[in-house]
Amino acid sequence: MAQTNAVALPGISIQINVPKDSVAKRNRKIRWVTDILIVFLTFYVPYRTVGYVGGTFGHSVVGSFIGSGIGVYLLGLLMPRMLVDNAEWSGYVTQNPLGKGIMIPYGPGLHPALPWEERNEDGNYSLRVITRPFTLTSPTKTSAVTIQGRLFYNASLRFLINAVGVDKEVVEEGLIAFIDSDLIPMLAELDAETAVTQTAEISRKLNKIFRDTPAVTPNAIAKPEEFEEKFGYSTAAIVIDKIAYAPKVQEALDAVSKARKMNEIAAELLGVTKAELAEMLKEKVITVKQVKEVLDRALVTSGNAKMQLNVIEGDMAAAVAGFLGKGGQP
């Protein structure tokens, strides 16, 4: 059974198969032919040469044996340069100096390579999924909302040579910029109240844009795929964890909510309904200041004097006054 790198996401099922070396672009035939020829010559030349020299002294068998040993020794030195062995979920990029610095990608598994290809630690790439949390602010029809989510991405074996020299920050900021640009028109069609309830739906739409679009073609408008080809990284998934009102908007909503609660308490203390209290304020039977005094006395009596200072004074008092002055309507 093919192993997978599972990503557990709410509402999204993702099973990423182990990358196959077959998607890495390189000339496999020339590497097989070259390595077989090198193995043959590395063993055969010492065997024949030393055997011939030994034969001139009457010891051809001994010479051939020594020549074979030299050939085996040389093969032992060359073999690590003729093979690339990658673990699962890893890729490797070498450079061929005889091919004008052409970079060669290798996927998981054991593969023949040209012995003169240059290698270093910087050529190692993990193909496992990387998680990057993000927070964005986007406008809606009514107010701005804050989007908290996670970006799941990994190096693309298909375009791995393009990842050479690319900083992780460049990849993350680039992909998040695409997310932001797609969220803006998506949320612009909704009001804030609707947007905060459609977290899963917006996640699905983003994943469709980033993961279900076709490969790059001359006629396709596929920004994430173009980014993958250019920088060597692709999007595995996008999850929107939370959509909430922007902080300033939330503060205003909280103030209105608290004011509404104060209105209910004041009406109950005065033995009237909220509608009757609103009418009393309108007809100036009672003033906002008098209502505030009623609330203050109730809070002090209940031992919540500290709460009274936090809730009634300052901005909260203004919120209550404004709310009551409008007849209890936000």
mmCIF file of C-alpha atoms in Angstrom:
data_model
loop_
_atom_site.group_PDB
_atom_site.id
_atom_site.type_symbol
_atom_site.label_atom_id
_atom_site.label_comp_id
_atom_site.label_asym_id
_atom_site.label_seq_id
_atom_site.Cartn_x
_atom_site.Cartn_y
_atom_site.Cartn_z
ATOM 1 C CA MET A 1 0.000 0.000 0.000
ATOM 2 C CA ALA A 2 1.344 3.429 -0.929
ATOM 3 C CA GLN A 3 2.309 5.468 2.096
ATOM 4 C CA THR A 4 0.735 8.857 2.540
ATOM 5 C CA ASN A 5 1.427 12.031 4.437
ATOM 6 C CA ALA A 6 -1.929 12.648 6.097
ATOM 7 C CA VAL A 7 -3.061 16.150 7.017
ATOM 8 C CA ALA A 8 -5.984 16.265 9.456
ATOM 9 C CA LEU A 9 -8.103 19.292 8.591
ATOM 10 C CA PRO A 10 -11.651 20.163 9.670
ATOM 11 C CA GLY A 11 -14.015 19.533 6.789
ATOM 12 C CA ILE A 12 -11.227 18.744 4.333
ATOM 13 C CA SER A 13 -9.876 15.260 3.610
ATOM 14 C CA ILE A 14 -6.326 15.288 2.283
ATOM 15 C CA GLN A 15 -4.079 12.293 1.690
ATOM 16 C CA ILE A 16 -0.851 13.281 -0.036
ATOM 17 C CA ASN A 17 0.851 10.307 -1.679
ATOM 18 C CA VAL A 18 4.595 9.798 -1.387
ATOM 19 C CA PRO A 19 6.161 11.767 -4.272
ATOM 20 C CA LYS A 20 7.369 9.523 -7.109
ATOM 21 C CA ASP A 21 10.731 10.042 -8.789
ATOM 22 C CA SER A 22 9.001 9.625 -12.144
ATOM 23 C CA VAL A 23 7.851 13.269 -12.028
ATOM 24 C CA ALA A 24 11.446 14.533 -11.741
ATOM 25 C CA LYS A 25 12.728 15.636 -15.143
ATOM 26 C CA ARG A 26 16.154 14.230 -16.136
ATOM 27 C CA ASN A 27 17.689 11.980 -18.802
ATOM 28 C CA ARG A 28 17.575 8.574 -17.114
ATOM 29 C CA LYS A 29 18.734 6.567 -20.144
ATOM 30 C CA ILE A 30 22.044 8.384 -20.507
ATOM 31 C CA ARG A 31 22.759 7.861 -16.804
ATOM 32 C CA TRP A 32 22.144 4.120 -17.003
ATOM 33 C CA VAL A 33 24.291 3.753 -20.121
ATOM 34 C CA THR A 34 27.090 5.931 -18.710
ATOM 35 C CA ASP A 35 27.192 4.118 -15.368
ATOM 36 C CA ILE A 36 27.206 0.656 -16.972
ATOM 37 C CA LEU A 37 30.055 1.718 -19.258
ATOM 38 C CA ILE A 38 32.032 3.178 -16.335
ATOM 39 C CA VAL A 39 31.562 0.001 -14.271
ATOM 40 C CA PHE A 40 32.740 -2.134 -17.174
ATOM 41 C CA LEU A 41 35.809 -0.015 -17.952
ATOM 42 C CA THR A 42 36.749 0.510 -14.288
ATOM 43 C CA PHE A 43 36.924 -3.244 -13.755
ATOM 44 C CA TYR A 44 38.042 -4.415 -17.192
ATOM 45 C CA VAL A 45 40.946 -1.999 -17.818
ATOM 46 C CA PRO A 46 42.916 -2.817 -14.602
ATOM 47 C CA TYR A 47 42.107 -6.510 -15.010
ATOM 48 C CA ARG A 48 43.459 -6.648 -18.566
ATOM 49 C CA THR A 49 46.334 -4.200 -18.082
ATOM 50 C CA VAL A 50 47.797 -5.678 -14.895
ATOM 51 C CA GLY A 51 47.117 -9.194 -16.179
ATOM 52 C CA TYR A 52 49.056 -8.401 -19.364
ATOM 53 C CA VAL A 53 51.978 -6.929 -17.407
ATOM 54 C CA GLY A 54 52.016 -9.959 -15.113
ATOM 55 C CA GLY A 55 51.972 -12.226 -18.157
ATOM 56 C CA THR A 56 55.195 -10.673 -19.480
ATOM 57 C CA PHE A 57 56.837 -11.921 -16.288
ATOM 58 C CA GLY A 58 55.159 -15.289 -16.450
ATOM 59 C CA HIS A 59 52.541 -14.501 -13.805
ATOM 60 C CA SER A 60 49.443 -13.687 -15.818
ATOM 61 C CA VAL A 61 47.062 -15.290 -13.289
ATOM 62 C CA VAL A 62 48.540 -13.318 -10.404
ATOM 63 C CA GLY A 63 48.479 -10.165 -12.521
ATOM 64 C CA SER A 64 44.845 -10.703 -13.452
ATOM 65 C CA PHE A 65 43.940 -11.293 -9.818
ATOM 66 C CA ILE A 66 45.700 -8.102 -8.720
ATOM 67 C CA GLY A 67 44.103 -6.196 -11.605
ATOM 68 C CA SER A 68 40.671 -7.447 -10.546
ATOM 69 C CA GLY A 69 41.335 -6.254 -6.994
ATOM 70 C CA ILE A 70 42.330 -2.822 -8.272
ATOM 71 C CA GLY A 71 39.163 -2.689 -10.367
ATOM 72 C CA VAL A 72 36.969 -3.608 -7.403
ATOM 73 C CA TYR A 73 38.709 -0.987 -5.249
ATOM 74 C CA LEU A 74 38.184 1.734 -7.862
ATOM 75 C CA LEU A 75 34.538 0.730 -8.236
ATOM 76 C CA GLY A 76 34.122 1.088 -4.472
ATOM 77 C CA LEU A 77 35.413 4.642 -4.716
ATOM 78 C CA LEU A 78 33.256 5.528 -7.709
ATOM 79 C CA MET A 79 29.998 3.845 -6.704
ATOM 80 C CA PRO A 80 28.858 6.516 -4.184
ATOM 81 C CA ARG A 81 29.306 9.107 -6.942
ATOM 82 C CA MET A 82 27.304 7.015 -9.395
ATOM 83 C CA LEU A 83 24.224 6.697 -7.190
ATOM 84 C CA VAL A 84 21.775 9.029 -5.455
ATOM 85 C CA ASP A 85 19.844 7.494 -2.561
ATOM 86 C CA ASN A 86 16.982 9.579 -1.141
ATOM 87 C CA ALA A 87 14.694 8.700 1.740
ATOM 88 C CA GLU A 88 10.906 8.916 1.374
ATOM 89 C CA TRP A 89 9.531 12.448 1.361
ATOM 90 C CA SER A 90 12.877 13.881 0.259
ATOM 91 C CA GLY A 91 14.397 15.175 -2.955
ATOM 92 C CA TYR A 92 17.896 16.104 -4.041
ATOM 93 C CA VAL A 93 19.293 18.502 -6.626
ATOM 94 C CA THR A 94 22.757 18.084 -8.179
ATOM 95 C CA GLN A 95 24.599 20.253 -10.688
ATOM 96 C CA ASN A 96 26.215 18.983 -13.874
ATOM 97 C CA PRO A 97 29.309 21.142 -14.598
ATOM 98 C CA LEU A 98 29.693 19.509 -18.027
ATOM 99 C CA GLY A 99 26.185 20.603 -18.950
ATOM 100 C CA LYS A 100 26.717 24.338 -18.423
ATOM 101 C CA GLY A 101 25.658 24.142 -14.785
ATOM 102 C CA ILE A 102 22.400 22.315 -15.481
ATOM 103 C CA MET A 103 20.650 21.292 -12.237
ATOM 104 C CA ILE A 104 19.327 17.737 -11.980
ATOM 105 C CA PRO A 105 16.449 16.704 -9.649
ATOM 106 C CA TYR A 106 16.192 13.285 -7.978
ATOM 107 C CA GLY A 107 13.198 11.968 -6.042
ATOM 108 C CA PRO A 108 12.867 9.318 -3.308
ATOM 109 C CA GLY A 109 14.697 6.020 -3.892
ATOM 110 C CA LEU A 110 18.022 4.812 -5.349
ATOM 111 C CA HIS A 111 18.931 6.232 -8.763
ATOM 112 C CA PRO A 112 21.922 6.157 -11.148
ATOM 113 C CA ALA A 113 23.728 9.483 -11.477
ATOM 114 C CA LEU A 114 26.673 10.859 -13.399
ATOM 115 C CA PRO A 115 29.772 10.654 -11.152
ATOM 116 C CA TRP A 116 30.873 14.193 -12.009
ATOM 117 C CA GLU A 117 27.657 15.818 -10.827
ATOM 118 C CA GLU A 118 28.379 18.281 -8.012
ATOM 119 C CA ARG A 119 26.609 17.691 -4.704
ATOM 120 C CA ASN A 120 26.288 19.490 -1.368
ATOM 121 C CA GLU A 121 23.955 19.665 1.624
ATOM 122 C CA ASP A 122 22.055 22.601 0.154
ATOM 123 C CA GLY A 123 20.716 20.226 -2.495
ATOM 124 C CA ASN A 124 18.631 18.294 0.048
ATOM 125 C CA TYR A 125 14.925 19.153 0.151
ATOM 126 C CA SER A 126 12.171 17.760 2.346
ATOM 127 C CA LEU A 127 8.958 17.072 0.431
ATOM 128 C CA ARG A 128 6.858 16.891 3.586
ATOM 129 C CA VAL A 129 4.070 19.373 4.206
ATOM 130 C CA ILE A 130 4.955 22.573 6.092
ATOM 131 C CA THR A 131 2.359 24.480 8.152
ATOM 132 C CA ARG A 132 2.271 28.298 8.222
ATOM 133 C CA PRO A 133 -0.412 30.109 10.298
ATOM 134 C CA PHE A 134 -1.614 33.432 8.927
ATOM 135 C CA THR A 135 -3.912 36.315 9.857
ATOM 136 C CA LEU A 136 -5.473 38.614 7.267
ATOM 137 C CA THR A 137 -7.978 41.463 7.332
ATOM 138 C CA SER A 138 -10.437 41.810 4.477
ATOM 139 C CA PRO A 139 -13.433 44.087 3.802
ATOM 140 C CA THR A 140 -17.000 42.842 3.398
ATOM 141 C CA LYS A 141 -20.188 44.660 2.378
ATOM 142 C CA THR A 142 -20.705 45.938 5.921
ATOM 143 C CA SER A 143 -17.376 45.946 7.779
ATOM 144 C CA ALA A 144 -13.904 44.464 7.865
ATOM 145 C CA VAL A 145 -13.333 40.938 9.168
ATOM 146 C CA THR A 146 -10.204 39.209 10.454
ATOM 147 C CA ILE A 147 -9.356 35.823 8.947
ATOM 148 C CA GLN A 148 -7.204 33.344 10.857
ATOM 149 C CA GLY A 149 -6.041 30.261 9.000
ATOM 150 C CA ARG A 150 -3.251 27.862 8.125
ATOM 151 C CA LEU A 151 -1.364 27.378 4.893
ATOM 152 C CA PHE A 152 -0.082 23.862 4.155
ATOM 153 C CA TYR A 153 2.587 23.743 1.452
ATOM 154 C CA ASN A 154 5.556 21.650 0.350
ATOM 155 C CA ALA A 155 8.404 21.572 -2.143
ATOM 156 C CA SER A 156 7.247 20.381 -5.573
ATOM 157 C CA LEU A 157 9.392 17.534 -6.916
ATOM 158 C CA ARG A 158 8.245 18.358 -10.422
ATOM 159 C CA PHE A 159 9.789 21.847 -10.221
ATOM 160 C CA LEU A 160 12.352 21.176 -7.477
ATOM 161 C CA ILE A 161 15.271 22.772 -9.349
ATOM 162 C CA ASN A 162 13.400 26.099 -9.218
ATOM 163 C CA ALA A 163 13.368 25.938 -5.400
ATOM 164 C CA VAL A 164 17.163 26.232 -5.279
ATOM 165 C CA GLY A 165 18.092 29.515 -3.609
ATOM 166 C CA VAL A 166 14.492 30.455 -2.760
ATOM 167 C CA ASP A 167 13.971 31.564 0.855
ATOM 168 C CA LYS A 168 11.142 30.033 2.854
ATOM 169 C CA GLU A 169 9.825 33.528 3.651
ATOM 170 C CA VAL A 170 9.517 34.356 -0.059
ATOM 171 C CA VAL A 171 7.403 31.247 -0.642
ATOM 172 C CA GLU A 172 5.138 31.812 2.355
ATOM 173 C CA GLU A 173 4.572 35.504 1.718
ATOM 174 C CA GLY A 174 3.910 34.816 -1.964
ATOM 175 C CA LEU A 175 1.313 32.119 -1.295
ATOM 176 C CA ILE A 176 -0.370 34.167 1.442
ATOM 177 C CA ALA A 177 -0.551 37.119 -0.958
ATOM 178 C CA PHE A 178 -2.454 34.850 -3.384
ATOM 179 C CA ILE A 179 -4.804 33.827 -0.562
ATOM 180 C CA ASP A 180 -5.423 37.471 0.304
ATOM 181 C CA SER A 181 -6.105 38.414 -3.322
ATOM 182 C CA ASP A 182 -8.658 35.589 -3.642
ATOM 183 C CA LEU A 183 -10.345 36.357 -0.314
ATOM 184 C CA ILE A 184 -10.983 40.021 -1.149
ATOM 185 C CA PRO A 185 -13.461 39.432 -4.027
ATOM 186 C CA MET A 186 -14.918 36.403 -2.245
ATOM 187 C CA LEU A 187 -15.745 38.328 0.951
ATOM 188 C CA ALA A 188 -16.747 41.498 -0.897
ATOM 189 C CA GLU A 189 -19.939 39.676 -1.933
ATOM 190 C CA LEU A 190 -20.914 38.954 1.694
ATOM 191 C CA ASP A 191 -21.825 41.042 4.703
ATOM 192 C CA ALA A 192 -19.749 40.563 7.859
ATOM 193 C CA GLU A 193 -22.556 38.753 9.690
ATOM 194 C CA THR A 194 -22.685 36.104 6.952
ATOM 195 C CA ALA A 195 -18.917 35.831 6.504
ATOM 196 C CA VAL A 196 -18.261 34.895 10.142
ATOM 197 C CA THR A 197 -20.599 31.891 9.780
ATOM 198 C CA GLN A 198 -19.137 30.539 6.515
ATOM 199 C CA THR A 199 -15.648 29.483 7.605
ATOM 200 C CA ALA A 200 -15.896 25.961 6.155
ATOM 201 C CA GLU A 201 -17.425 27.116 2.867
ATOM 202 C CA ILE A 202 -14.717 29.734 2.318
ATOM 203 C CA SER A 203 -12.062 27.091 3.093
ATOM 204 C CA ARG A 204 -13.547 24.826 0.424
ATOM 205 C CA LYS A 205 -13.610 27.628 -2.146
ATOM 206 C CA LEU A 206 -9.976 28.518 -1.491
ATOM 207 C CA ASN A 207 -8.883 24.886 -1.774
ATOM 208 C CA LYS A 208 -10.728 24.576 -5.065
ATOM 209 C CA ILE A 209 -8.845 27.598 -6.404
ATOM 210 C CA PHE A 210 -5.448 26.445 -5.151
ATOM 211 C CA ARG A 211 -5.651 22.658 -5.489
ATOM 212 C CA ASP A 212 -8.253 21.763 -8.117
ATOM 213 C CA THR A 213 -7.183 24.083 -10.930
ATOM 214 C CA PRO A 214 -5.551 22.453 -13.979
ATOM 215 C CA ALA A 215 -1.821 22.407 -14.647
ATOM 216 C CA VAL A 216 -0.277 25.435 -16.281
ATOM 217 C CA THR A 217 -1.306 25.783 -19.907
ATOM 218 C CA PRO A 218 -0.950 28.727 -22.320
ATOM 219 C CA ASN A 219 -4.669 29.528 -21.986
ATOM 220 C CA ALA A 220 -5.171 28.836 -18.277
ATOM 221 C CA ILE A 221 -5.239 31.559 -15.646
ATOM 222 C CA ALA A 222 -3.812 29.594 -12.740
ATOM 223 C CA LYS A 223 -1.764 31.844 -10.473
ATOM 224 C CA PRO A 224 -0.870 29.238 -7.808
ATOM 225 C CA GLU A 225 0.383 26.837 -10.494
ATOM 226 C CA GLU A 226 2.488 29.557 -12.091
ATOM 227 C CA PHE A 227 3.958 30.293 -8.663
ATOM 228 C CA GLU A 228 4.738 26.586 -8.194
ATOM 229 C CA GLU A 229 6.574 26.436 -11.505
ATOM 230 C CA LYS A 230 8.571 29.590 -10.807
ATOM 231 C CA PHE A 231 9.559 28.961 -7.176
ATOM 232 C CA GLY A 232 9.312 25.174 -6.812
ATOM 233 C CA TYR A 233 6.713 25.062 -4.021
ATOM 234 C CA SER A 234 3.023 24.123 -4.176
ATOM 235 C CA THR A 235 -0.034 24.451 -1.941
ATOM 236 C CA ALA A 236 -1.191 21.269 -0.207
ATOM 237 C CA ALA A 237 -4.192 22.848 1.528
ATOM 238 C CA ILE A 238 -5.607 26.021 3.026
ATOM 239 C CA VAL A 239 -7.723 25.969 6.179
ATOM 240 C CA ILE A 240 -9.670 28.951 7.500
ATOM 241 C CA ASP A 241 -9.886 28.382 11.260
ATOM 242 C CA LYS A 242 -11.850 31.487 12.179
ATOM 243 C CA ILE A 243 -13.476 34.535 10.619
ATOM 244 C CA ALA A 244 -14.270 37.251 13.143
ATOM 245 C CA TYR A 245 -15.173 40.902 13.196
ATOM 246 C CA ALA A 246 -12.180 43.233 13.055
ATOM 247 C CA PRO A 247 -11.109 44.387 16.579
ATOM 248 C CA LYS A 248 -12.634 47.872 16.290
ATOM 249 C CA VAL A 249 -15.898 46.451 14.968
ATOM 250 C CA GLN A 250 -15.982 43.839 17.744
ATOM 251 C CA GLU A 251 -15.428 46.530 20.379
ATOM 252 C CA ALA A 252 -18.391 48.482 19.036
ATOM 253 C CA LEU A 253 -20.581 45.355 18.993
ATOM 254 C CA ASP A 254 -19.537 44.508 22.562
ATOM 255 C CA ALA A 255 -20.419 48.021 23.703
ATOM 256 C CA VAL A 256 -23.863 47.772 22.095
ATOM 257 C CA SER A 257 -24.395 44.332 23.648
ATOM 258 C CA LYS A 258 -23.482 45.602 27.110
ATOM 259 C CA ALA A 259 -25.664 48.665 26.636
ATOM 260 C CA ARG A 260 -28.593 46.442 25.674
ATOM 261 C CA LYS A 261 -28.050 44.410 28.845
ATOM 262 C CA MET A 262 -27.943 47.562 30.972
ATOM 263 C CA ASN A 263 -31.201 48.684 29.386
ATOM 264 C CA GLU A 264 -32.848 45.404 30.382
ATOM 265 C CA ILE A 265 -31.530 45.667 33.958
ATOM 266 C CA ALA A 266 -32.645 49.296 34.323
ATOM 267 C CA ALA A 267 -36.146 48.492 33.067
ATOM 268 C CA GLU A 268 -36.432 45.575 35.491
ATOM 269 C CA LEU A 269 -35.241 47.701 38.438
ATOM 270 C CA LEU A 270 -37.801 50.390 37.597
ATOM 271 C CA GLY A 271 -40.568 47.825 37.169
ATOM 272 C CA VAL A 272 -41.288 48.688 33.556
ATOM 273 C CA THR A 273 -40.721 47.102 30.173
ATOM 274 C CA LYS A 274 -37.912 48.150 27.837
ATOM 275 C CA ALA A 275 -40.443 49.808 25.549
ATOM 276 C CA GLU A 276 -41.974 51.706 28.483
ATOM 277 C CA LEU A 277 -38.515 52.825 29.651
ATOM 278 C CA ALA A 278 -37.722 54.071 26.156
ATOM 279 C CA GLU A 279 -41.004 56.025 26.119
ATOM 280 C CA MET A 280 -40.257 57.493 29.576
ATOM 281 C CA LEU A 281 -36.877 58.701 28.345
ATOM 282 C CA LYS A 282 -38.434 60.126 25.210
ATOM 283 C CA GLU A 283 -41.085 62.025 27.187
ATOM 284 C CA LYS A 284 -38.423 63.120 29.725
ATOM 285 C CA VAL A 285 -40.300 61.463 32.568
ATOM 286 C CA ILE A 286 -36.860 60.158 33.577
ATOM 287 C CA THR A 287 -33.384 61.178 32.444
ATOM 288 C CA VAL A 288 -30.417 59.054 31.398
ATOM 289 C CA LYS A 289 -28.565 60.366 34.459
ATOM 290 C CA GLN A 290 -31.317 59.075 36.738
ATOM 291 C CA VAL A 291 -31.213 55.669 35.037
ATOM 292 C CA LYS A 292 -27.449 55.558 35.564
ATOM 293 C CA GLU A 293 -27.906 56.378 39.264
ATOM 294 C CA VAL A 294 -30.387 53.502 39.587
ATOM 295 C CA LEU A 295 -27.863 51.129 38.021
ATOM 296 C CA ASP A 296 -25.047 52.458 40.243
ATOM 297 C CA ARG A 297 -27.059 51.914 43.419
ATOM 298 C CA ALA A 298 -28.007 48.408 42.345
ATOM 299 C CA LEU A 299 -24.410 47.486 41.641
ATOM 300 C CA VAL A 300 -23.137 48.912 44.931
ATOM 301 C CA THR A 301 -25.910 47.152 46.856
ATOM 302 C CA SER A 302 -24.978 43.844 45.237
ATOM 303 C CA GLY A 303 -21.310 44.332 46.169
ATOM 304 C CA ASN A 304 -20.232 44.989 42.595
ATOM 305 C CA ALA A 305 -18.870 48.497 43.115
ATOM 306 C CA LYS A 306 -15.684 47.567 41.260
ATOM 307 C CA MET A 307 -17.788 46.252 38.397
ATOM 308 C CA GLN A 308 -19.704 49.546 38.433
ATOM 309 C CA LEU A 309 -16.469 51.447 37.831
ATOM 310 C CA ASN A 310 -15.444 49.194 34.962
ATOM 311 C CA VAL A 311 -18.806 48.990 33.256
ATOM 312 C CA ILE A 312 -20.578 52.290 33.812
ATOM 313 C CA GLU A 313 -17.811 54.868 33.778
ATOM 314 C CA GLY A 314 -16.097 56.216 30.689
ATOM 315 C CA ASP A 315 -16.948 54.758 27.291
ATOM 316 C CA MET A 316 -19.471 52.321 28.718
ATOM 317 C CA ALA A 317 -21.527 55.132 30.219
ATOM 318 C CA ALA A 318 -21.561 56.825 26.845
ATOM 319 C CA ALA A 319 -22.652 53.582 25.210
ATOM 320 C CA VAL A 320 -25.503 53.139 27.710
ATOM 321 C CA ALA A 321 -26.605 56.727 27.328
ATOM 322 C CA GLY A 322 -26.536 56.520 23.562
ATOM 323 C CA PHE A 323 -28.380 53.234 23.552
ATOM 324 C CA LEU A 324 -31.099 54.377 25.924
ATOM 325 C CA GLY A 325 -31.411 57.691 24.146
ATOM 326 C CA LYS A 326 -32.273 55.807 20.952
ATOM 327 C CA GLY A 327 -35.040 53.904 22.636
ATOM 328 C CA GLY A 328 -33.011 50.733 23.103
ATOM 329 C CA GLN A 329 -32.259 50.296 19.427
ATOM 330 C CA PRO A 330 -28.608 49.721 18.292
#
